[in-house]
Amino acid sequence: MIRAGIHGATGYTGHELASILDRHPAVEIAFGTSRQSAGRNLADLYTQGPDLPLIDPSSAPVGEIDFMFLCLPHTEAAPVAVAALDAGARVVDLSADFRLRQAAEFEAWYGEAHPHPEFLSQAVYGLTEIARAQLAGARLVANPGCYPTSVLLALFPLARAGALSGSVIVDAKSGVSGAGRSPKQHLQFVEVAENLSAYSVGRNHRHVPEMEQALAAWTTQPIDLIFTPHLAPVSRGLLSTIYASLREGWDEARVRETIESTYQGEPFIRILPDGQHAALAHAAYTNRCVLGISVVKGVALLTSALDNLVKGAAGQAVQNANVMAGLDETTGLV
Amino acid sequence: MIRAGIHGATGYTGHELASILDRHPAVEIAFGTSRQSAGRNLADLYTQGPDLPLIDPSSAPVGEIDFMFLCLPHTEAAPVAVAALDAGARVVDLSADFRLRQAAEFEAWYGEAHPHPEFLSQAVYGLTEIARAQLAGARLVANPGCYPTSVLLALFPLARAGALSGSVIVDAKSGVSGAGRSPKQHLQFVEVAENLSAYSVGRNHRHVPEMEQALAAWTTQPIDLIFTPHLAPVSRGLLSTIYASLREGWDEARVRETIESTYQGEPFIRILPDGQHAALAHAAYTNRCVLGISVVKGVALLTSALDNLVKGAAGQAVQNANVMAGLDETTGLV
Amino acid sequence: MIRAGIHGATGYTGHELASILDRHPAVEIAFGTSRQSAGRNLADLYTQGPDLPLIDPSSAPVGEIDFMFLCLPHTEAAPVAVAALDAGARVVDLSADFRLRQAAEFEAWYGEAHPHPEFLSQAVYGLTEIARAQLAGARLVANPGCYPTSVLLALFPLARAGALSGSVIVDAKSGVSGAGRSPKQHLQFVEVAENLSAYSVGRNHRHVPEMEQALAAWTTQPIDLIFTPHLAPVSRGLLSTIYASLREGWDEARVRETIESTYQGEPFIRILPDGQHAALAHAAYTNRCVLGISVVKGVALLTSALDNLVKGAAGQAVQNANVMAGLDETTGLV
Amino acid sequence: MIRAGIHGATGYTGHELASILDRHPAVEIAFGTSRQSAGRNLADLYTQGPDLPLIDPSSAPVGEIDFMFLCLPHTEAAPVAVAALDAGARVVDLSADFRLRQAAEFEAWYGEAHPHPEFLSQAVYGLTEIARAQLAGARLVANPGCYPTSVLLALFPLARAGALSGSVIVDAKSGVSGAGRSPKQHLQFVEVAENLSAYSVGRNHRHVPEMEQALAAWTTQPIDLIFTPHLAPVSRGLLSTIYASLREGWDEARVRETIESTYQGEPFIRILPDGQHAALAHAAYTNRCVLGISVVKGVALLTSALDNLVKGAAGQAVQNANVMAGLDETTGLV
């Protein structure tokens, strides 16, 4: 039985992770922490449990666990990760702390010095389908952001094959749980219902450098990325509609064949047949990333749907941990 | 041109009121106040205006206005009302401060001493259709709560006619704007969407004494009131499903005839024909209260729908002011 | 491995049932039928599977199965059930055909003669928690309606204990999936969103006789039942707010103790602690019925939430089949 | 008083139009038609009126009206329009029949021969802000589609100024009322809620030629248009997120200045300040088109929001009629 600890168990991601691990046949949750709700039970904070007593982070028995999952704000996660590594645990960090490889880039986007830049080079960027080989021996995994997961899984086959010609526009729509559980004016029901709004348009969102870093590793073609996230009136789910300019010679058949062959046999990638495109409902409450493919006027028009709390966060974290632990990758996931 | 001031213009009720008054052909908004947003414009806080510079309450030119509307928290409204009365303005108070006639009752339900009990006896409880005669000369009007408006308009004809036999159960469902604009955990989109929940069940909601006080004034029959409000996943609108036990001799025809004759010619009361019942959509964005009528096994089963921000708050406030000012009661309202 | 057939697999209930059985470790789906979609696959009709080829009902190999589940319209289910019984299968009928014990009552409420009144007496009314003993040997089970399940589970302990004094008012709110999958004007998104409406009020809904029949079996006290269902703007979930008049001597402690002791150890009944009431979110996507308890002015105020597609339909059907088959009752259910 | 007739008054657009005209101070509704609901009243079909008896189209007194509004399906509108023109009425056609100038193009996109190609050349394409001069004397106005209105108002200033360099990608999100009132499976509440889906992606939607025709009239630069509409879980509202490649020399300041100067003084165009982008809530229930402007990596990133039933249909129709009749363009509109 793998013993796992969860830091930051009370946010939407922490709760989703605790729920998945609670049903996981090979994992036992050793502890969950919460600064604000220590002493209470996670089941009292949510309408649907699980039963998990919450302890203060300072009293977490870090030495007794095999895996540490971090659902903490950026810059708070890194020191906890380092302490866990020191104590011998393997770490899956769901924060942004180890996603960017350059400390300077982290500082530029997050406005603070990175707490542990010396660990950046050893962290594995955990897009499971792509990083599987490195995950087996990894001790520190940076779990990708929800937007990057949806975008990068769609673009990886094309980027690697040299199909991209430079312009990538991502028009993404996310459910409200992606914005976290802390009460905020613009996340109140009355503000969101019957509304739909763009935010952090262009190149302002912190997931931009994460996507650019990955693309740069897969293709020598410089990419001009434009990214427009929207807040959609749904609780969970994320749909990226991607417009990627193609090099000559890339028609729809070749694009489809490239993507399909890349993901053949992947348990959590579902490629829709010709003429169909992805919707939130294809992926809700599952660890799947569902892809739709068209090519129009030299542009790959890809739709990529996932559940932001599952494949976009907690589900992929467990998928990564399964690989790290040598388990069947689908254990505990649907 | 009537000059009006609005205290507390930035909440949902204040904004709705400002929007109605902004379009009102006989009213000019002299000022709107906000403690937190003084110096800003109401149009910057909402996606749809109106254009209203916000000033600090302390600098409100109370001497220059004819009508003062108060959208303030309870116990904060009363002193402002008294100051406005002293300055010669007429006051429509949308808070709970002057709704209950007994200071002891106020204290029992709101947990604080009433700031100005000496004004309780002169305040008119502004259910417009019922209080019209007193409103003409009123200087201080207590605008009813949203739940009481929906319930009392439905029950008034029966209570006055002696039809009620003692048991009244109100199962009410309210949109989320009724809970105010301040960010709260349980009002976040993710918590409300695809959910529906009872709260303050039985006799715990502060609107209970307000309803009981009115019923006691209309009928000598003691009423056992049970009231269960629910939070519904809609932004605005309020539906009360009312089960009122009837005295012998009251069948559906007589109940219907009594209610219809009471409200004949009322511009804002709409009584649905036999077999139809009220839905939120009947009243949304209007100042109407829409009533459906059945009688089952000796119980009047009434449905009463209104828009909690309009007839349940700002609209009825304007309706009251129209009557106070001798205007056509429907001016500026739909 | 138990072999199961599903008649009417393409409606919301049929799809939910197929999804549950597809994950059920002890069941193999032998076939799913659809009159309109024979030749297609259930996975093509829904965004999320399961993979189930649909055959015409006429070609269903009824002799090869152990269990037949019927998700058919009333009067269509009965002949299919009888044929399945003849062929040796055990039947769980999710339609209304075998819920009422009197053919005359069926005819009065459904407007048609019952196709097989001779089977009414042998059908077990499958409220699992209550009928468990009879289910073990049952060959024909009438799966209860969604509203009756929520109401009867709440009232059973009190009815059986003689606590009810005659008046029961049920104010219920259901998600839209309860109204079926066939396109209808009033179920379109635009009609339902931001709306909430009562329908079939009083004693007009076909679930009324089903509830009265059960109550009559549990208590000698004649019950005046008033039932008001509402259509709520959610996809799934059902909340019944129940007002049941109590006999003298029944205070909140006794009511709570009676309900808690009745359901002690029940895996799918969750009783909320004092001061809490049920919300749709407590039960969504689970087979649970979640109960909240208050007593106010001699009235038991009970809230009862369940997922109309799970505990209110397909989940309870599987729960019943588990008992019938001698499996752990929770197998394949959450 | 202008006398107006409405053909097809019972759809969402027809109802919205009837509601606007019912409040319009200079218009009297002479009649509303419905094939299916003749003999009934529009107020009986909707929760909120207006009071409009519905007559069969064949008995419409076409000779007694000044303006005829057509809310009919394509190919049905044209013959009715021609008959109305013959009878001396001026026509605002909300269908697609007179939007495309080439009969061959109509046939290619709508799959049927155009019923009256001889009228195509005289129809004015009624984007009010742009066609105002021609509208004054127009007898036949083709009211633009909802998507084209949002896209073309955003792009017109840039197209006319020669700013576009060839690639235009439109990622649009529409509320469900845009798909009409007839019950359809994919428009049921359960299918739409908590979902978001792309449809008719690339160049498959019938609004593509309408947009291309207008752009071709404004700029000599050939435009590669890619258009992806999405169905969003809201009842009304439409947001187009537009990515238009710019020629050299066009930075954000110049783009903004060009758009702002084009629409200076326009009552129904609202341009958001720097750093803000359009949301559905900016335009809901108004005749406004609200624009947000950014430039990123040589691409104009424009957001354009409107209410699909108002500025995207009935509101713009009335705006056009106001201009045609020489009234203040804002009469009866908000």
mmCIF file of N, CA and C in Angstrom, chain B residues 74-106:
data_model
loop_
_atom_site.group_PDB
_atom_site.id
_atom_site.type_symbol
_atom_site.label_atom_id
_atom_site.label_comp_id
_atom_site.label_asym_id
_atom_site.label_seq_id
_atom_site.Cartn_x
_atom_site.Cartn_y
_atom_site.Cartn_z
ATOM 1 N N HIS B 74 -29.027 46.431 8.203
ATOM 2 C CA HIS B 74 -29.863 46.788 9.344
ATOM 3 C C HIS B 74 -29.011 47.402 10.443
ATOM 4 N N THR B 75 -29.598 48.236 11.185
ATOM 5 C CA THR B 75 -29.017 49.106 12.236
ATOM 6 C C THR B 75 -28.150 50.240 11.674
ATOM 7 N N GLU B 76 -27.654 50.084 10.456
ATOM 8 C CA GLU B 76 -26.971 51.235 9.845
ATOM 9 C C GLU B 76 -27.973 52.182 9.195
ATOM 10 N N ALA B 77 -29.096 51.648 8.782
ATOM 11 C CA ALA B 77 -30.052 52.476 8.053
ATOM 12 C C ALA B 77 -30.760 53.477 8.967
ATOM 13 N N ALA B 78 -31.135 53.028 10.161
ATOM 14 C CA ALA B 78 -31.984 53.843 11.015
ATOM 15 C C ALA B 78 -31.419 55.244 11.296
ATOM 16 N N PRO B 79 -30.169 55.355 11.724
ATOM 17 C CA PRO B 79 -29.653 56.710 12.000
ATOM 18 C C PRO B 79 -29.631 57.587 10.744
ATOM 19 N N VAL B 80 -29.329 56.996 9.606
ATOM 20 C CA VAL B 80 -29.313 57.767 8.367
ATOM 21 C C VAL B 80 -30.732 58.212 8.014
ATOM 22 N N ALA B 81 -31.693 57.338 8.270
ATOM 23 C CA ALA B 81 -33.085 57.691 8.011
ATOM 24 C C ALA B 81 -33.516 58.872 8.863
ATOM 25 N N VAL B 82 -33.162 58.802 10.124
ATOM 26 C CA VAL B 82 -33.573 59.860 11.046
ATOM 27 C C VAL B 82 -32.947 61.198 10.644
ATOM 28 N N ALA B 83 -31.685 61.147 10.258
ATOM 29 C CA ALA B 83 -31.028 62.382 9.813
ATOM 30 C C ALA B 83 -31.701 62.932 8.566
ATOM 31 N N ALA B 84 -32.094 62.051 7.672
ATOM 32 C CA ALA B 84 -32.740 62.511 6.444
ATOM 33 C C ALA B 84 -34.106 63.110 6.741
ATOM 34 N N LEU B 85 -34.842 62.470 7.642
ATOM 35 C CA LEU B 85 -36.145 63.016 8.043
ATOM 36 C C LEU B 85 -35.972 64.402 8.655
ATOM 37 N N ASP B 86 -34.961 64.521 9.504
ATOM 38 C CA ASP B 86 -34.681 65.808 10.134
ATOM 39 C C ASP B 86 -34.386 66.882 9.097
ATOM 40 N N ALA B 87 -33.727 66.454 8.013
ATOM 41 C CA ALA B 87 -33.358 67.413 6.975
ATOM 42 C C ALA B 87 -34.519 67.681 6.020
ATOM 43 N N GLY B 88 -35.644 67.027 6.274
ATOM 44 C CA GLY B 88 -36.819 67.329 5.463
ATOM 45 C C GLY B 88 -37.104 66.360 4.339
ATOM 46 N N ALA B 89 -36.280 65.361 4.180
ATOM 47 C CA ALA B 89 -36.515 64.391 3.116
ATOM 48 C C ALA B 89 -37.540 63.351 3.557
ATOM 49 N N ARG B 90 -38.180 62.730 2.575
ATOM 50 C CA ARG B 90 -39.016 61.571 2.863
ATOM 51 C C ARG B 90 -38.158 60.333 2.609
ATOM 52 N N VAL B 91 -38.386 59.296 3.373
ATOM 53 C CA VAL B 91 -37.456 58.166 3.379
ATOM 54 C C VAL B 91 -38.164 56.859 2.996
ATOM 55 N N VAL B 92 -37.551 56.153 2.056
ATOM 56 C CA VAL B 92 -37.934 54.765 1.803
ATOM 57 C C VAL B 92 -36.747 53.907 2.202
ATOM 58 N N ASP B 93 -36.943 53.148 3.263
ATOM 59 C CA ASP B 93 -35.849 52.354 3.834
ATOM 60 C C ASP B 93 -35.997 50.905 3.386
ATOM 61 N N LEU B 94 -35.044 50.434 2.608
ATOM 62 C CA LEU B 94 -35.103 49.049 2.119
ATOM 63 C C LEU B 94 -34.479 48.057 3.104
ATOM 64 N N SER B 95 -33.927 48.561 4.202
ATOM 65 C CA SER B 95 -33.397 47.642 5.215
ATOM 66 C C SER B 95 -34.533 47.133 6.091
ATOM 67 N N ALA B 96 -34.173 46.346 7.089
ATOM 68 C CA ALA B 96 -35.176 45.779 7.984
ATOM 69 C C ALA B 96 -35.486 46.684 9.163
ATOM 70 N N ASP B 97 -34.860 47.857 9.230
ATOM 71 C CA ASP B 97 -34.894 48.618 10.476
ATOM 72 C C ASP B 97 -36.274 49.073 10.937
ATOM 73 N N PHE B 98 -37.156 49.360 10.010
ATOM 74 C CA PHE B 98 -38.458 49.868 10.452
ATOM 75 C C PHE B 98 -39.615 48.950 10.072
ATOM 76 N N ARG B 99 -39.294 47.699 9.807
ATOM 77 C CA ARG B 99 -40.363 46.776 9.413
ATOM 78 C C ARG B 99 -41.137 46.233 10.602
ATOM 79 N N LEU B 100 -40.438 45.955 11.701
ATOM 80 C CA LEU B 100 -41.104 45.422 12.896
ATOM 81 C C LEU B 100 -41.538 46.589 13.777
ATOM 82 N N ARG B 101 -42.715 46.478 14.340
ATOM 83 C CA ARG B 101 -43.251 47.612 15.105
ATOM 84 C C ARG B 101 -42.755 47.631 16.546
ATOM 85 N N GLN B 102 -42.264 46.504 17.031
ATOM 86 C CA GLN B 102 -41.831 46.433 18.424
ATOM 87 C C GLN B 102 -40.307 46.366 18.508
ATOM 88 N N ALA B 103 -39.735 47.291 19.264
ATOM 89 C CA ALA B 103 -38.279 47.303 19.417
ATOM 90 C C ALA B 103 -37.782 45.981 20.012
ATOM 91 N N ALA B 104 -38.568 45.415 20.906
ATOM 92 C CA ALA B 104 -38.136 44.157 21.534
ATOM 93 C C ALA B 104 -38.060 43.041 20.505
ATOM 94 N N GLU B 105 -39.007 43.053 19.600
ATOM 95 C CA GLU B 105 -39.000 42.025 18.561
ATOM 96 C C GLU B 105 -37.776 42.213 17.654
ATOM 97 N N PHE B 106 -37.511 43.467 17.308
ATOM 98 C CA PHE B 106 -36.318 43.732 16.506
ATOM 99 C C PHE B 106 -35.085 43.180 17.211
#
